[in-house]
CSV table of C-alpha atoms in Angstrom, one decimal:
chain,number,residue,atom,x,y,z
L,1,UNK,CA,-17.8,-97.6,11.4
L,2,UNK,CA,-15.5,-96.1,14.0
L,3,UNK,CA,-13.1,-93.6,12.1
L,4,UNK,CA,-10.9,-93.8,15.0
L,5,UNK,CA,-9.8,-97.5,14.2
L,6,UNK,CA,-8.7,-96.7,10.9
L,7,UNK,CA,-4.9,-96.2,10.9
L,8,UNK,CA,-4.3,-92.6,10.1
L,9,UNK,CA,-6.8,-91.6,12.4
L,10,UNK,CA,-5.2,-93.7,15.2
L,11,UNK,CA,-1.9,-92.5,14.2
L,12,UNK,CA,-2.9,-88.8,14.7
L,13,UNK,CA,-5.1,-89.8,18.2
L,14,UNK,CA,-2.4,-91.4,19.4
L,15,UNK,CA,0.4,-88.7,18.8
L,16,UNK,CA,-3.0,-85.8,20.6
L,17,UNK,CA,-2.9,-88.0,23.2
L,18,UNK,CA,0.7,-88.1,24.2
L,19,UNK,CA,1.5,-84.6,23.4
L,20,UNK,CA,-1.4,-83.9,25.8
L,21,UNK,CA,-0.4,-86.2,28.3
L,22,UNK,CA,3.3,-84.9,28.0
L,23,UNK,CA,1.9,-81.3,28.5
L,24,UNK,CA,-0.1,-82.2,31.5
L,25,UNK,CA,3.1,-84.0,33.1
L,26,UNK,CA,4.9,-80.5,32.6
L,27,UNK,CA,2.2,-78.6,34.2
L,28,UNK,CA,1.4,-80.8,37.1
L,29,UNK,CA,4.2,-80.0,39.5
L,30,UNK,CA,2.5,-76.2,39.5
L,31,UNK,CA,-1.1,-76.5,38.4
L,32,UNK,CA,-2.2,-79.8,40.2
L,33,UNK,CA,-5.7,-80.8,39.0
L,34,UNK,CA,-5.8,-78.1,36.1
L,35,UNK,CA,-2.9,-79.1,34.9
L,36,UNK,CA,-5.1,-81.0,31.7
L,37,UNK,CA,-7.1,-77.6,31.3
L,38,UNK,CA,-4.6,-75.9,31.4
L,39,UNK,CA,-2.2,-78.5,29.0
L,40,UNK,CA,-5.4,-77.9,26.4
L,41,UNK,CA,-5.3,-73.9,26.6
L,42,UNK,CA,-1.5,-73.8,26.2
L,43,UNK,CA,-2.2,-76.8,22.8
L,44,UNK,CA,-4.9,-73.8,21.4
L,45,UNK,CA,-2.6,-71.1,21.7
L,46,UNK,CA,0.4,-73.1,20.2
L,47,UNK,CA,-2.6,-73.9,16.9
L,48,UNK,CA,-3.1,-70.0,17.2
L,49,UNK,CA,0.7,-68.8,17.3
L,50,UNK,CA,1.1,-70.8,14.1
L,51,UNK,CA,-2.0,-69.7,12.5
L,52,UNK,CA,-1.0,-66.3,12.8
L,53,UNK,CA,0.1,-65.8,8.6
L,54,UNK,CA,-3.3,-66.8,8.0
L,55,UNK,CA,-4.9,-64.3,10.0
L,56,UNK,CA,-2.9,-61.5,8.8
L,57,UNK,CA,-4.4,-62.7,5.5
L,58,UNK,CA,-7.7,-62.7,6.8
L,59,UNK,CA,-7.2,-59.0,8.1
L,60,UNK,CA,-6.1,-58.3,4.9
L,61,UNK,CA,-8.7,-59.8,2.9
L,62,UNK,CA,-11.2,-57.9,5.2
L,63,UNK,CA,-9.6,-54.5,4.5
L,64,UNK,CA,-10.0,-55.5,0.5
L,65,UNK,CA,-13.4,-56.3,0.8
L,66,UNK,CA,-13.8,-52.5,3.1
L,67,UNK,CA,-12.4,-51.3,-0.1
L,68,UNK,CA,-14.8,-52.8,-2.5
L,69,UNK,CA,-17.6,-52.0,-0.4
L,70,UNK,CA,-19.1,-49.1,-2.3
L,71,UNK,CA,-18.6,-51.6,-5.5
L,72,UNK,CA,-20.0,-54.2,-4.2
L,73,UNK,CA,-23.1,-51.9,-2.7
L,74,UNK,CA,-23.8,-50.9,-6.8
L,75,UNK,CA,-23.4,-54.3,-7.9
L,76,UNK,CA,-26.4,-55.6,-5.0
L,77,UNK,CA,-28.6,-52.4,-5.8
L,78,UNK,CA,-28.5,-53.3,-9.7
L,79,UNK,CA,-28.8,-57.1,-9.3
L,80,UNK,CA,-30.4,-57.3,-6.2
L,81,UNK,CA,-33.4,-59.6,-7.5
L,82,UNK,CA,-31.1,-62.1,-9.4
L,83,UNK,CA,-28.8,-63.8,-7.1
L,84,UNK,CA,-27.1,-65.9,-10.2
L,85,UNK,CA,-26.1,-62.8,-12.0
L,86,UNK,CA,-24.8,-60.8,-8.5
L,87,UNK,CA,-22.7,-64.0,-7.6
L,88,UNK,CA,-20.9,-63.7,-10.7
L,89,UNK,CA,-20.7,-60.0,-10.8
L,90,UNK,CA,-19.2,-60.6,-7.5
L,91,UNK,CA,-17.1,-63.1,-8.0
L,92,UNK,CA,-15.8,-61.3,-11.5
L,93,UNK,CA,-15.3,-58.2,-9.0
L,94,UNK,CA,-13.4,-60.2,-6.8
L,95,UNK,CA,-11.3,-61.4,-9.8
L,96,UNK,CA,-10.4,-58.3,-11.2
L,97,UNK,CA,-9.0,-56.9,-7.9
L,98,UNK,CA,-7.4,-59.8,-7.0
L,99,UNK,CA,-9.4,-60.1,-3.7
L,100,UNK,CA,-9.6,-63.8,-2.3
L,101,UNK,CA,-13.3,-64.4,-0.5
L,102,UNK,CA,-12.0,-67.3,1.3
L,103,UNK,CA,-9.0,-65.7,2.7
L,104,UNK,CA,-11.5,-64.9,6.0
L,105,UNK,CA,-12.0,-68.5,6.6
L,106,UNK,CA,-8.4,-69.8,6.5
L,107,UNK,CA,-8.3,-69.8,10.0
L,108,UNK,CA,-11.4,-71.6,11.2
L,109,UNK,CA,-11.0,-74.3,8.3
L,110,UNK,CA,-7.4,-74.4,9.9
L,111,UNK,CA,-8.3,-75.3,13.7
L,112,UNK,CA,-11.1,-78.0,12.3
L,113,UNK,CA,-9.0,-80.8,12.7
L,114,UNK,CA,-7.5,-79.5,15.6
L,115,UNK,CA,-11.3,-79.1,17.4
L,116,UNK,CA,-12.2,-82.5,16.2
L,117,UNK,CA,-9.0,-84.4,17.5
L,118,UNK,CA,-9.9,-83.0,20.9
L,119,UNK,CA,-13.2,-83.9,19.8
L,120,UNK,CA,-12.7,-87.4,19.9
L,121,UNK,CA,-9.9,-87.5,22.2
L,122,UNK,CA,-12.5,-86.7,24.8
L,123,UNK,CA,-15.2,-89.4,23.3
L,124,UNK,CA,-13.9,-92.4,23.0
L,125,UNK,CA,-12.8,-94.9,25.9
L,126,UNK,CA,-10.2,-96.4,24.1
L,127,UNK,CA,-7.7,-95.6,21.2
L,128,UNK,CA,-6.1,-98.5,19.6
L,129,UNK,CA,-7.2,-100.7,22.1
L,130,UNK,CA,-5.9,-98.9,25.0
L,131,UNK,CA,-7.7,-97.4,27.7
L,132,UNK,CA,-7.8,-93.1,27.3
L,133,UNK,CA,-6.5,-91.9,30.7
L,134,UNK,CA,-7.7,-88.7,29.4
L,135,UNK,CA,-11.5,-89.4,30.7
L,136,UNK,CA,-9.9,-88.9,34.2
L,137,UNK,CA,-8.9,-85.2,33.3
L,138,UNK,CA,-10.8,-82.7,35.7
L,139,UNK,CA,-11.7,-79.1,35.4
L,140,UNK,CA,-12.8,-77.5,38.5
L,141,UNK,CA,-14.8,-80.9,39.5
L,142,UNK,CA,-16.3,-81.7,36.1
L,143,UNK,CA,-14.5,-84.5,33.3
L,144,UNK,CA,-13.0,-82.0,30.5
L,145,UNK,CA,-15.0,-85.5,28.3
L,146,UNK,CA,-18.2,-83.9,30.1
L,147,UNK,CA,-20.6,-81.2,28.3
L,148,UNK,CA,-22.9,-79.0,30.0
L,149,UNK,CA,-25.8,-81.3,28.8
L,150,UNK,CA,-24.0,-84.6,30.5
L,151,UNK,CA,-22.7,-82.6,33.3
L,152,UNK,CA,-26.3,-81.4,34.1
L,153,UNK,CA,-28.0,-85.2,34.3
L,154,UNK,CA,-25.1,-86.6,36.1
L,155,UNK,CA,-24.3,-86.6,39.7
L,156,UNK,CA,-22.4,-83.5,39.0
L,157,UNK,CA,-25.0,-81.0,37.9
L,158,UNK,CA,-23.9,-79.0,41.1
L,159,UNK,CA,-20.3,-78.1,39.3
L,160,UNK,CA,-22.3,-77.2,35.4
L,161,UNK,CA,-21.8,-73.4,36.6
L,162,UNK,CA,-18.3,-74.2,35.7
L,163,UNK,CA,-19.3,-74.8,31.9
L,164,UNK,CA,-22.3,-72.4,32.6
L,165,UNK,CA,-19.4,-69.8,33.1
L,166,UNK,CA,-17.6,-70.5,30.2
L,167,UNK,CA,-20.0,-70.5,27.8
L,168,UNK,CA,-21.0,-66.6,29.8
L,169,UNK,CA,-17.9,-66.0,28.6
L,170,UNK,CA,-17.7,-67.3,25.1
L,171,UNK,CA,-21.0,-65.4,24.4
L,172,UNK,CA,-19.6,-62.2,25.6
L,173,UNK,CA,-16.4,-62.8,23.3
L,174,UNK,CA,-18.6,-63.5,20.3
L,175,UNK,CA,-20.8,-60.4,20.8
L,176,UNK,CA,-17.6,-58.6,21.5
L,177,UNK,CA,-16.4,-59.7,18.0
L,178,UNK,CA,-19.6,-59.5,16.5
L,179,UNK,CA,-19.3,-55.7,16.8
L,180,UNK,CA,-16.1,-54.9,16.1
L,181,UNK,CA,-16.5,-56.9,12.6
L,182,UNK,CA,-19.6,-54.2,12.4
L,183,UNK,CA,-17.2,-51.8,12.8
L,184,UNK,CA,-14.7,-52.5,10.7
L,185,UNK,CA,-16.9,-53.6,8.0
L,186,UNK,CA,-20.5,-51.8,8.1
L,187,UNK,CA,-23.2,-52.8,6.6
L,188,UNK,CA,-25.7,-51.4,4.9
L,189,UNK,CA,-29.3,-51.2,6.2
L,190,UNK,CA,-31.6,-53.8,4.5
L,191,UNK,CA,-33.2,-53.2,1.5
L,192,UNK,CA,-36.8,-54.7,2.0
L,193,UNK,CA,-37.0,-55.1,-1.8
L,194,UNK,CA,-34.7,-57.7,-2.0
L,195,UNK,CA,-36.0,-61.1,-1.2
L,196,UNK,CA,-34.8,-62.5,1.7
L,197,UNK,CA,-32.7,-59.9,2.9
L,198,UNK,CA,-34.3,-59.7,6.4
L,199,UNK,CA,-33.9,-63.3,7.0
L,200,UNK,CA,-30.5,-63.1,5.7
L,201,UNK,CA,-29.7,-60.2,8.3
L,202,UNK,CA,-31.5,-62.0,11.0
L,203,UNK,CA,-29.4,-64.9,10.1
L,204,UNK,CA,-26.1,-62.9,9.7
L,205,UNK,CA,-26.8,-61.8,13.7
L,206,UNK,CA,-27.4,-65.4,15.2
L,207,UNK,CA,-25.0,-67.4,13.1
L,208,UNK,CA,-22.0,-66.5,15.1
L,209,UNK,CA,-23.3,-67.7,18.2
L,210,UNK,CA,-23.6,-71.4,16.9
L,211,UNK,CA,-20.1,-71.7,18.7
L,212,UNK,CA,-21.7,-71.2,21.9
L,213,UNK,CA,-24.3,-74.1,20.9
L,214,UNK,CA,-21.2,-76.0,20.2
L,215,UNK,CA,-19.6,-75.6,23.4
L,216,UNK,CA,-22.4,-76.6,25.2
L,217,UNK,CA,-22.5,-80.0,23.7
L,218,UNK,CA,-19.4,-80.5,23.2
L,219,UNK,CA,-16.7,-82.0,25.6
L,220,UNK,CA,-15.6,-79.8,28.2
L,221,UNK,CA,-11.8,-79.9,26.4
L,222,UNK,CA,-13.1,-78.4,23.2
L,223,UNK,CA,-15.0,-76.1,24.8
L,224,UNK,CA,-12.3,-74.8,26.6
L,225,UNK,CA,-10.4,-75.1,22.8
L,226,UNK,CA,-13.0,-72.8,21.3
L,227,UNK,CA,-13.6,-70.1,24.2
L,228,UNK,CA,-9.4,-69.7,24.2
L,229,UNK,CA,-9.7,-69.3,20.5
L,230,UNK,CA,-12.0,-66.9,20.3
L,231,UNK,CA,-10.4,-64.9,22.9
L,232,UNK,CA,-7.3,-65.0,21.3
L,233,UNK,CA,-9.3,-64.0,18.1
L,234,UNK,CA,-10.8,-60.7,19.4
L,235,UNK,CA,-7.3,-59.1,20.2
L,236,UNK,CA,-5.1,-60.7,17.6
L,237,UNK,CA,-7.7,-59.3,15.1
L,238,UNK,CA,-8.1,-55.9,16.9
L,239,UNK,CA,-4.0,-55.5,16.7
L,240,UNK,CA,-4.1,-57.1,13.1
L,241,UNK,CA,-6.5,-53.8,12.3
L,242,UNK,CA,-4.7,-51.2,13.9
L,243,UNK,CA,-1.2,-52.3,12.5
L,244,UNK,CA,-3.1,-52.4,8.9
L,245,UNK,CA,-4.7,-48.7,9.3
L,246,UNK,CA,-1.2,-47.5,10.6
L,247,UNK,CA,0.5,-49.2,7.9
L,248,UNK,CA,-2.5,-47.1,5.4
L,249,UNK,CA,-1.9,-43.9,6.9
């Protein structure tokens, strides 16, 4: 079943597809055939100006948890071998300080829908029976509906370096955010005792480059979504720190 024929859905694809088609008109006169990148970019940063009270709460909750660190270090050393009892020592921890673990993910849950309107904005030939004129949008030579994969067994593997660039450049931003998280919240070396802690590490060190997998499947439009997130990510977090610490001292 196509999700996008349901009602609601339609409703919502229809309204992404003329506020993106109304920001591409506005950006034409100036930016010519970037104007639909560029109508995407300024849609992510309008999602990230208004997600900005959740990331102060997720700077926040991140300075708790720095807080609770040593805590939280006693509580793995003593019930490091039974992960039932440390996950509700942790979560009565959490409790008693009034500390909100999911306060860090408020923003990413928050851009989901926005990342899969574009999504599907960017997949589907028609909406609601009408033929999506967004399929024509360029970037640089390539369809923003392309992904590097498609873009690479088409007639337009010449232009992938465009994608190919991109995704150089969400890399760097993740490994740039990677260790500034490290940072602000280190982490102690792993204890070999406890079972699974390598792969746990190991996994804690890839998982946040499964964005850059993303992107490379993805349509070209979300890609560009998720690399101007990101960016905006690193230095609305690094200001979000240094206005905390200030604040502190």
């Amino acid at each position: 079943m196509d999700l996008s024929t349901l009602p609601v859905v339609g409703t919502l694809l229809h309204a992404g597809a003329d506020l993106l088609a109304a920001l591409t008109g506005c950006f034409q006169p100036f930016a010519g055939s970037f104007a639909a990148a560029l109508a995407v970019v300024a849609l992510t940063l309008a999602v990230r100006v208004l997600l900005v009270p959740l990331s102060v709460l997720q700077v926040r909750a991140e300075r708790d948890r720095r807080r609770l660190a040593p805590q939280l270090a006693g509580l793995r050393r003593r019930y490091g071998r039974d992960r039932e009892r440390l996950q509700r020592a942790v979560q009565e921890l959490y409790t008693a300080e009034r500390v909100s673990p999911l306060a860090g993910c408020l923003p990413v849950l928050a851009q989901a829908p926005v990342v899969s309107l574009l999504y599907t904005l960017f997949t589907h030939a028609t909406i609601g029976g009408v033929a999506n004129t967004l399929l024509e949008a360029t970037f640089v030579g390539v369809p923003l509906a392309h992904s590097l994969v498609v873009t690479l067994a088409s007639p337009l593997w010449a232009h992938a370096w465009v994608v190919l660039a991109l995704l150089a450049v969400l890399a760097l931003v993740v490994e740039a955010t990677r260790r500034a998280n490290r940072r602000w919240n280190p982490v102690e070396p792993t204890d070999p005792s406890v079972p699974g802690a390598a792969v746990a590490a190991s996994v804690g060190r890839v998982a946040p480059f499964v964005t850059v997998v993303f992107a490379a499947v993805a349509p070209l439009a979300a890609a560009l979504y998720v690399v101007t997130s990101a960016a905006w990510a690193l230095g609305e977090r690094a200001v979000l720190r240094r206005a905390l610490e200030r604040a502190a001292g």
